[in-house]
Amino acid sequence: MRNYLTILFFGLTVTFFNAYGKDPGAGVLLRQINIPGTLLHDSMIIESGLSLFEEGAGEISTDSLQLRRYFANFLLIPYNAGLEIIRSDEEGLSRNIFVLCVLATTLAMDQSIRDLVQERIYAGEHFAISFLNDAGNRKYFFPVFAGVYGISIVSGDRYFHDTMLLSFQSLVVSLGFSELSKITVSRRRPYNSPRDPFRRDKGHESFVSGHAVGIWSVMTVFAGRYPKLSYGAYGFATAVSLARLYRDAHWTSDIVMGSLIGYGIGSLTLKLAYSPDNNLTLTPFTNGKVQGASLRMNF
């Protein structure tokens, strides 16, 4: 029963976001691209095998171009995330130093925070905690996405549809980073190692919190697309993250870093979706009876 309530809650929440909180200036994802009027002669162009024209066609579909850009961003988002990590300019360096300080601080406080929560705050399981843990569980996340995405198609609301596409993209990319971190660090969960937050063993996956990564990656996209409801989106993401701490499933540093990863990937997803300079250009070309498009990607 609780599982069905989780799915229903997500469906109603997304519908409410769509009805009351959308950003009228954000535009529609698949209609934001500007098609160049001339070929680019001064740069290296990789000719793609995409057949986007038929003989006699008058124009190329902007939806087709932007859909290819959307799929290209599954590679460009992690690529740009890697660049953000090694930024050496003043803004990037300051941000990265701040993140490292946050990580160091939470690592130093992991044991004391865990003891405080489990010895003084924990009061057993109840519906709210179970619901919040289910909300961040990918076991339910993807069925919910499939259901709500179906609703977005049936509704005919393009803005709603695009929001679901972007949030799904953000979730998939961020979970890739999460799994890489879990496998690499192999940190024990607090309920497996209650007195040693630094213990590592093969097969353990505490760092980072997948719940925190997933919920923050999705809610960051929703907050960007529906700014009037951003406090609710971030509040819900925070509640899901803290529920993992309450359950003794993660250390504080797992949750904080997971939240930062999810937020960062969500922000990059939005940035690359609408930025005219996202390293990907598709340009129409005509060569006699052959018509198509050239693909240029800069790294």
XYZ file of C-alpha atoms in Angstrom:
299
model
C 0.000 0.000 0.000
C 2.809 2.392 0.909
C 4.406 1.840 -2.507
C 1.246 2.897 -4.313
C 0.985 5.976 -2.100
C 4.563 6.890 -3.031
C 3.761 6.701 -6.733
C 0.514 8.653 -6.251
C 2.333 11.352 -4.286
C 4.911 11.841 -7.030
C 2.232 12.006 -9.690
C 0.221 14.612 -7.799
C 3.347 16.603 -6.932
C 4.507 16.795 -10.541
C 1.008 17.756 -11.681
C 0.913 20.532 -9.063
C 4.341 21.785 -10.141
C 3.213 21.873 -13.734
C -0.014 23.719 -12.974
C 1.293 26.436 -10.664
C 5.038 26.821 -10.736
C 6.395 26.802 -14.282
C 8.839 29.443 -15.435
C 7.237 31.246 -18.405
C 10.659 32.377 -19.608
C 12.233 28.936 -19.789
C 10.760 28.027 -23.153
C 10.311 24.612 -24.654
C 13.279 22.266 -24.722
C 12.818 20.908 -28.227
C 12.271 24.316 -29.800
C 15.204 26.300 -28.455
C 17.755 25.548 -31.165
C 18.719 28.089 -33.817
C 19.434 26.521 -37.200
C 22.437 28.134 -38.922
C 21.700 29.531 -42.361
C 25.117 28.731 -43.819
C 27.673 25.992 -43.509
C 30.666 26.475 -41.217
C 33.756 26.597 -43.434
C 36.407 27.460 -40.846
C 36.034 24.560 -38.443
C 36.383 20.804 -38.550
C 33.032 19.197 -39.239
C 32.311 15.524 -38.714
C 29.750 14.409 -41.269
C 27.070 12.371 -39.582
C 25.108 9.548 -41.125
C 21.820 11.086 -40.055
C 19.306 11.371 -42.875
C 17.226 14.364 -41.866
C 16.008 15.453 -45.278
C 14.033 13.902 -48.059
C 14.338 15.129 -51.627
C 12.396 18.323 -51.985
C 12.078 18.923 -48.261
C 11.926 22.601 -47.428
C 13.393 22.665 -43.928
C 14.823 20.526 -41.183
C 12.810 19.764 -38.065
C 13.951 21.763 -35.045
C 12.574 18.978 -32.854
C 14.842 16.428 -34.566
C 17.887 18.636 -34.103
C 17.180 19.335 -30.463
C 16.399 15.698 -29.734
C 19.891 14.794 -30.966
C 21.306 17.536 -28.797
C 19.433 16.060 -25.838
C 21.020 12.629 -26.373
C 24.454 14.196 -26.933
C 24.133 15.832 -23.519
C 24.237 12.401 -21.879
C 27.951 12.572 -22.779
C 28.464 16.321 -22.503
C 27.076 16.595 -18.959
C 29.640 14.213 -17.371
C 32.356 15.714 -19.585
C 31.554 19.224 -18.343
C 31.243 17.938 -14.775
C 34.808 16.665 -15.049
C 35.945 20.068 -16.278
C 34.245 21.737 -13.310
C 36.255 19.592 -10.905
C 39.597 20.749 -12.339
C 38.719 24.413 -12.884
C 41.571 26.722 -11.884
C 39.931 30.129 -12.392
C 39.087 32.149 -9.297
C 35.396 31.264 -9.198
C 35.884 27.563 -9.885
C 38.840 27.249 -7.529
C 36.983 28.988 -4.687
C 33.980 26.717 -5.132
C 36.072 23.552 -5.231
C 38.032 24.563 -2.135
C 34.723 25.194 -0.358
C 33.454 21.725 -1.334
C 36.675 20.121 -0.070
C 36.319 21.993 3.227
C 32.723 20.782 3.557
C 33.846 17.214 2.862
C 36.668 17.412 5.406
C 34.367 18.904 8.053
C 31.631 16.306 7.604
C 34.159 13.463 7.619
C 35.520 14.753 10.926
C 31.999 14.968 12.391
C 30.577 11.722 10.976
C 30.924 9.714 14.174
C 29.592 12.375 16.551
C 26.592 13.178 14.336
C 25.772 9.496 13.917
C 25.887 8.952 17.687
C 23.687 12.002 18.318
C 21.023 10.905 15.838
C 20.936 7.247 16.843
C 21.189 7.726 20.615
C 19.084 10.851 21.157
C 16.872 11.469 18.124
C 15.995 8.057 16.708
C 12.499 7.020 17.838
C 11.816 3.985 15.695
C 10.311 3.582 12.247
C 7.124 5.377 11.233
C 5.222 6.141 8.051
C 6.961 9.439 7.220
C 10.447 7.922 7.389
C 9.410 4.886 5.360
C 7.762 7.104 2.765
C 10.803 9.376 2.414
C 13.128 6.402 2.033
C 10.855 4.914 -0.623
C 10.737 8.265 -2.426
C 14.494 8.190 -2.948
C 14.709 4.496 -3.819
C 15.424 3.862 -7.495
C 13.257 0.728 -7.180
C 10.310 3.138 -7.223
C 11.953 6.078 -8.962
C 11.984 4.612 -12.452
C 8.410 3.204 -12.393
C 7.247 6.602 -11.168
C 9.153 8.301 -13.983
C 7.626 5.975 -16.553
C 4.124 6.639 -15.244
C 4.451 10.402 -14.974
C 6.207 10.591 -18.351
C 3.217 8.789 -19.839
C 0.952 11.385 -18.259
C 3.059 14.165 -19.789
C 2.603 12.657 -23.260
C -1.152 12.189 -22.859
C -1.579 15.705 -21.463
C -0.035 17.286 -24.569
C 1.809 19.803 -22.361
C 5.221 20.243 -23.974
C 6.737 22.087 -21.023
C 5.706 19.263 -18.679
C 7.036 16.683 -21.151
C 10.403 18.451 -21.458
C 10.720 18.739 -17.686
C 10.363 14.982 -17.379
C 12.987 14.417 -20.100
C 15.468 16.739 -18.386
C 14.898 15.323 -14.909
C 15.335 11.778 -16.250
C 18.580 12.809 -17.954
C 19.859 14.410 -14.762
C 18.944 11.312 -12.741
C 20.660 8.854 -15.094
C 23.888 10.865 -15.304
C 24.067 11.557 -11.569
C 23.476 7.908 -10.665
C 26.411 7.037 -12.908
C 28.636 9.246 -10.752
C 27.076 7.749 -7.627
C 27.800 4.161 -8.667
C 31.371 5.048 -9.629
C 31.944 6.599 -6.210
C 30.375 3.661 -4.358
C 32.501 1.096 -6.179
C 35.702 3.141 -5.867
C 35.429 4.074 -2.179
C 33.734 0.866 -0.886
C 32.839 2.499 2.406
C 30.917 0.568 5.060
C 27.508 1.843 6.097
C 27.170 3.034 9.711
C 24.924 0.119 10.701
C 27.727 -2.222 9.542
C 30.539 -0.249 11.149
C 28.992 1.906 13.909
C 32.298 2.812 15.578
C 34.512 3.350 12.526
C 33.344 5.745 9.775
C 36.536 5.200 7.777
C 36.336 1.430 7.401
C 36.351 0.209 3.798
C 35.618 -3.268 2.462
C 34.951 -4.577 -1.018
C 31.265 -4.733 -1.860
C 30.163 -1.959 0.511
C 28.559 1.132 -0.999
C 27.984 3.855 1.563
C 29.801 6.758 -0.136
C 27.922 8.512 -1.630
C 24.213 8.278 -0.825
C 22.340 7.195 -3.952
C 19.074 8.471 -2.450
C 20.579 11.940 -1.969
C 22.166 11.999 -5.422
C 18.976 10.890 -7.146
C 16.477 13.116 -5.370
C 18.670 16.226 -5.609
C 19.365 15.676 -9.302
C 15.631 15.524 -10.028
C 14.462 18.248 -7.649
C 17.146 20.659 -8.910
C 15.720 20.347 -12.417
C 12.177 20.834 -11.126
C 13.271 23.856 -9.083
C 14.862 25.385 -12.178
C 11.842 24.707 -14.362
C 9.299 25.720 -11.697
C 11.036 28.474 -9.687
C 7.889 29.447 -7.773
C 7.998 26.058 -6.067
C 11.761 25.766 -5.635
C 11.597 25.892 -1.825
C 9.266 22.905 -1.813
C 11.494 20.991 -4.226
C 14.669 21.577 -2.234
C 12.849 20.984 1.050
C 11.628 17.607 -0.140
C 15.133 16.663 -1.338
C 16.531 17.630 2.071
C 13.907 15.547 3.888
C 14.675 12.447 1.797
C 18.397 12.898 2.455
C 17.961 13.298 6.215
C 15.757 10.205 6.337
C 18.801 8.177 5.309
C 20.762 9.618 8.234
C 17.885 8.824 10.593
C 17.815 5.200 9.398
C 21.557 4.835 10.027
C 21.988 3.950 6.343
C 24.590 6.643 5.641
C 27.160 8.844 7.301
C 26.672 12.606 7.126
C 29.464 13.007 4.572
C 27.765 10.430 2.310
C 24.602 12.498 2.293
C 26.194 15.921 1.948
C 28.423 14.922 -0.961
C 25.594 13.013 -2.610
C 23.402 16.102 -2.387
C 26.127 18.277 -3.903
C 26.654 15.838 -6.778
C 22.931 15.679 -7.496
C 22.578 19.452 -7.345
C 25.599 19.973 -9.585
C 24.451 17.503 -12.245
C 20.938 18.934 -12.180
C 22.299 22.442 -12.677
C 24.539 21.318 -15.553
C 21.608 19.524 -17.173
C 19.609 22.742 -17.264
C 22.575 24.818 -18.382
C 23.477 22.587 -21.324
C 19.859 22.093 -22.370
C 19.396 25.776 -23.172
C 22.886 27.123 -23.743
C 23.450 27.966 -27.418
C 27.127 27.087 -26.924
C 26.971 23.525 -25.676
C 29.705 22.192 -27.989
C 27.216 20.580 -30.358
C 26.135 21.973 -33.734
C 24.003 20.341 -36.400
C 24.045 22.158 -39.741
C 21.844 21.346 -42.761
C 23.587 20.697 -46.098
C 22.550 19.986 -49.693
C 24.630 18.159 -52.286
C 22.599 17.623 -55.424
C 19.823 15.214 -54.565
C 21.443 14.286 -51.253
C 20.331 16.289 -48.272
C 21.264 15.824 -44.655
C 23.086 17.449 -41.768
C 26.639 17.793 -40.499
C 27.435 17.224 -36.854
C 30.178 19.179 -35.089
C 31.146 18.439 -31.511
C 33.927 20.325 -29.714
C 35.806 18.883 -26.722
